[in-house]
Amino acid sequence: MHLFLTNFFNISSLMPVQYLLWQGLRLTLLLSVVALPLAILCGLSVALLYSFAGKRVRRFMLVLIDLMRAFPVLMMLILIYYSLPFLGITLGGFSAVVAAIVLNNTGYFSEIFRAGLESIPVSQMEAAQALGFHRTKAMFYIILPQVLRRAAAPLASNSLELVKTTSIAGLVAIPELIRSAEIAQEQIYNPTPLSAVGIIFFVLLWPFSHLVSRLERGALLGRVDL
């Protein structure tokens, strides 16, 4: 037990490199704060465009959505960061990571919103239009609030996964939390920084994971009880 604690929970060895973990934590949070709203907004935009589009456009959009979901986000980052410069488009490491995460998660969020939109009876839109609402206004004032309520659990769950996906930033030398821990480990020759990262992620994400569970239980009961 002593050997285990010395190798994986050696607090004294962690102190000289704690600044690296703080640096990684800030970058991980910044990536999440930038990428998450963009991915949700793009997903919602795609879902709304799908709901207003014709059959041919819908089929084309479904293919694109499936491609975004099926394509590994790591490979997407490699293509964006290393291949686009050959086309005259150069993105910095941070921007490339955000672009890869947003593109990948747009596919997931759009499907969540699309499923939510399709769960609302068509009669509600027809009733709104009968009352004088324009279709666009009815969508934003009547349909979308219900969609957001029904999609709260999967949206929160996918948001958690997005935060974990920020670890791909290490591939392009962006020192997010896990990459910073690896650098710290190399400096002190001890895996304690990686253990610290596991604890940090648990402390950060456990409350949201608990929220997801409550939202899912609320959805099963036909309500969202916070």
Coordinates of C-alpha atoms in Angstrom, one line a residue:
M1 CA 0.0 0.0 0.0
H2 CA 2.8 2.4 0.9
L3 CA 4.4 1.7 -2.6
F4 CA 1.1 2.4 -4.3
L5 CA 0.6 5.7 -2.4
T6 CA 4.2 6.8 -3.1
N7 CA 3.9 6.2 -6.8
F8 CA 0.3 7.5 -7.5
F9 CA -0.5 9.9 -4.6
N10 CA 2.8 11.5 -3.7
I11 CA 1.6 15.0 -2.8
S12 CA 5.1 16.3 -2.1
S13 CA 6.3 15.5 -5.6
L14 CA 3.2 17.2 -7.1
M15 CA 3.9 20.6 -5.5
P16 CA 6.8 21.7 -7.8
V17 CA 4.6 21.0 -11.0
Q18 CA 1.2 22.2 -9.7
Y19 CA 1.4 25.2 -12.0
L20 CA 1.3 22.9 -15.0
L21 CA -2.0 21.4 -13.8
W22 CA -3.5 24.9 -13.2
Q23 CA -2.4 25.8 -16.7
G24 CA -3.9 22.7 -18.2
L25 CA -7.1 23.2 -16.2
R26 CA -7.5 26.7 -17.5
L27 CA -7.1 25.6 -21.1
T28 CA -9.5 22.7 -20.7
L29 CA -12.1 25.0 -19.3
L30 CA -11.5 27.6 -22.0
L31 CA -11.8 25.0 -24.7
S32 CA -15.1 23.7 -23.2
V33 CA -16.5 27.2 -22.7
V34 CA -15.8 28.1 -26.4
A35 CA -16.6 24.8 -28.1
L36 CA -19.8 23.8 -26.1
P37 CA -22.0 26.8 -27.0
L38 CA -20.8 26.8 -30.6
A39 CA -21.6 23.0 -30.9
I40 CA -25.1 23.5 -29.4
L41 CA -25.8 26.5 -31.6
C42 CA -24.6 24.7 -34.7
G43 CA -26.6 21.6 -33.8
L44 CA -29.8 23.6 -33.2
S45 CA -29.3 25.5 -36.5
V46 CA -28.9 22.3 -38.5
A47 CA -32.0 20.7 -36.8
L48 CA -34.1 23.8 -37.6
L49 CA -32.8 23.9 -41.2
Y50 CA -33.7 20.3 -41.5
S51 CA -37.2 20.9 -40.2
F52 CA -37.9 23.6 -42.8
A53 CA -36.1 21.9 -45.7
G54 CA -37.5 19.8 -48.5
K55 CA -37.1 16.0 -48.9
R56 CA -34.0 16.2 -51.1
V57 CA -32.2 18.6 -48.8
R58 CA -33.1 16.6 -45.8
R59 CA -31.6 13.4 -47.3
F60 CA -28.4 15.4 -48.1
M61 CA -28.3 16.8 -44.5
L62 CA -28.8 13.3 -43.0
V63 CA -25.7 12.1 -44.9
L64 CA -23.7 15.0 -43.6
I65 CA -24.9 14.5 -40.1
D66 CA -24.0 10.8 -40.2
L67 CA -20.5 11.6 -41.5
M68 CA -19.9 14.1 -38.7
R69 CA -21.0 11.6 -36.1
A70 CA -19.1 8.6 -37.7
F71 CA -15.8 10.4 -38.3
P72 CA -13.5 10.1 -35.3
V73 CA -12.9 13.5 -33.8
L74 CA -9.2 12.8 -33.5
M75 CA -8.9 12.2 -37.3
M76 CA -11.0 15.3 -37.9
L77 CA -8.4 17.3 -35.9
I78 CA -5.5 15.8 -37.9
L79 CA -7.2 16.8 -41.1
I80 CA -8.1 20.3 -40.0
Y81 CA -4.7 21.1 -38.5
Y82 CA -2.3 19.3 -40.9
S83 CA -4.2 19.1 -44.2
L84 CA -5.9 22.5 -44.5
P85 CA -2.6 24.4 -44.8
F86 CA -2.1 22.7 -48.2
L87 CA -5.4 24.4 -49.3
G88 CA -4.1 27.7 -48.0
I89 CA -6.1 27.6 -44.8
T90 CA -4.1 27.7 -41.6
L91 CA -5.6 27.5 -38.1
G92 CA -3.8 27.7 -34.8
G93 CA -3.8 24.8 -32.5
F94 CA -6.6 26.2 -30.3
S95 CA -8.8 27.1 -33.2
A96 CA -8.3 23.7 -34.9
V97 CA -9.3 21.8 -31.7
V98 CA -12.4 23.9 -31.3
A99 CA -13.3 23.4 -35.0
A100 CA -12.9 19.6 -34.7
I101 CA -14.9 19.3 -31.5
V102 CA -17.7 21.6 -32.9
L103 CA -17.9 19.8 -36.2
N104 CA -18.1 16.4 -34.5
N105 CA -20.6 17.4 -31.8
T106 CA -22.7 19.3 -34.3
G107 CA -23.8 15.9 -35.6
Y108 CA -24.8 14.7 -32.2
F109 CA -26.5 17.8 -31.0
S110 CA -28.4 18.2 -34.3
E111 CA -29.8 14.6 -33.9
I112 CA -30.8 15.4 -30.4
F113 CA -32.7 18.5 -31.5
R114 CA -34.1 16.8 -34.5
A115 CA -35.5 14.0 -32.4
G116 CA -37.0 16.5 -30.0
L117 CA -38.6 18.4 -32.9
E118 CA -40.1 15.3 -34.3
S119 CA -41.5 14.3 -30.9
I120 CA -43.7 17.4 -31.0
P121 CA -47.1 16.6 -32.6
V122 CA -47.6 18.4 -36.0
S123 CA -51.0 19.5 -34.7
Q124 CA -49.3 22.0 -32.4
M125 CA -47.7 23.9 -35.4
E126 CA -51.0 23.7 -37.2
A127 CA -52.9 25.1 -34.2
A128 CA -50.3 27.9 -33.8
Q129 CA -50.6 28.9 -37.5
A130 CA -54.4 28.8 -37.2
L131 CA -54.1 31.3 -34.3
G132 CA -52.1 33.7 -36.6
F133 CA -48.5 32.7 -35.7
H134 CA -46.0 32.7 -38.6
R135 CA -44.3 29.3 -38.8
T136 CA -40.9 30.7 -37.7
K137 CA -42.4 32.5 -34.7
A138 CA -44.4 29.4 -33.8
M139 CA -41.2 27.4 -33.9
F140 CA -39.3 29.7 -31.5
Y141 CA -42.1 30.6 -29.1
I142 CA -44.1 27.4 -28.9
I143 CA -42.2 24.4 -30.3
L144 CA -38.6 25.0 -29.2
P145 CA -39.3 25.5 -25.5
Q146 CA -40.9 22.1 -25.4
V147 CA -38.0 20.6 -27.4
L148 CA -35.4 22.0 -25.0
R149 CA -37.4 20.6 -22.1
R150 CA -37.6 17.1 -23.6
A151 CA -34.0 17.1 -24.9
A152 CA -32.4 18.4 -21.6
A153 CA -31.1 15.0 -20.5
P154 CA -29.3 14.0 -23.8
L155 CA -28.0 17.6 -24.2
A156 CA -26.5 17.5 -20.7
S157 CA -25.0 14.0 -21.3
N158 CA -23.5 15.0 -24.6
S159 CA -22.1 18.2 -23.1
L160 CA -20.2 16.0 -20.5
E161 CA -18.7 14.0 -23.3
L162 CA -17.7 17.1 -25.1
V163 CA -15.7 18.3 -22.1
K164 CA -13.8 15.0 -22.0
T165 CA -13.1 15.3 -25.7
T166 CA -10.9 18.4 -25.1
S167 CA -8.1 15.9 -24.3
I168 CA -7.5 15.6 -28.0
A169 CA -5.8 19.1 -27.8
G170 CA -2.6 17.4 -26.7
L171 CA -2.2 16.0 -30.2
V172 CA -1.4 19.5 -31.5
A173 CA 0.7 20.5 -28.5
I174 CA -2.0 22.4 -26.7
P175 CA -1.3 21.8 -23.0
E176 CA -4.8 21.0 -21.8
L177 CA -5.2 19.1 -18.5
I178 CA -4.1 15.6 -19.5
R179 CA -1.2 16.8 -21.7
S180 CA 0.0 19.1 -18.8
A181 CA -0.1 16.1 -16.4
E182 CA 2.0 14.1 -18.8
I183 CA 4.6 16.9 -19.0
A184 CA 4.5 17.1 -15.2
Q185 CA 5.0 13.3 -14.9
E186 CA 8.1 13.5 -17.2
Q187 CA 9.6 16.2 -15.0
I188 CA 9.2 14.4 -11.6
Y189 CA 9.3 10.8 -12.9
N190 CA 6.1 10.0 -10.9
P191 CA 2.5 9.4 -12.2
T192 CA 0.9 11.4 -9.4
P193 CA 0.0 14.2 -11.7
L194 CA -2.2 11.8 -13.8
S195 CA -3.9 10.7 -10.6
A196 CA -4.5 14.4 -9.7
V197 CA -6.1 14.9 -13.2
G198 CA -8.5 12.0 -12.5
I199 CA -9.5 13.6 -9.2
I200 CA -9.9 17.0 -10.9
F201 CA -12.1 15.6 -13.6
F202 CA -14.2 13.8 -11.0
V203 CA -14.7 16.9 -8.9
L204 CA -15.6 19.0 -12.0
L205 CA -17.8 16.6 -13.8
W206 CA -19.5 14.5 -11.0
P207 CA -22.1 17.3 -10.2
F208 CA -23.0 17.5 -13.8
S209 CA -23.1 13.7 -14.1
H210 CA -25.5 13.7 -11.1
L211 CA -27.6 16.4 -12.9
V212 CA -27.8 14.2 -16.0
S213 CA -29.0 11.3 -13.9
R214 CA -31.8 13.5 -12.4
L215 CA -32.8 14.8 -15.8
E216 CA -33.0 11.3 -17.2
R217 CA -35.1 10.1 -14.3
G218 CA -37.3 13.2 -14.8
A219 CA -37.6 12.4 -18.5
L220 CA -38.7 8.9 -17.6
L221 CA -41.4 10.3 -15.4
G222 CA -42.5 12.8 -18.1
R223 CA -41.0 15.8 -16.4
V224 CA -37.8 17.6 -15.6
D225 CA -37.4 18.0 -11.8
L226 CA -34.4 20.0 -10.8

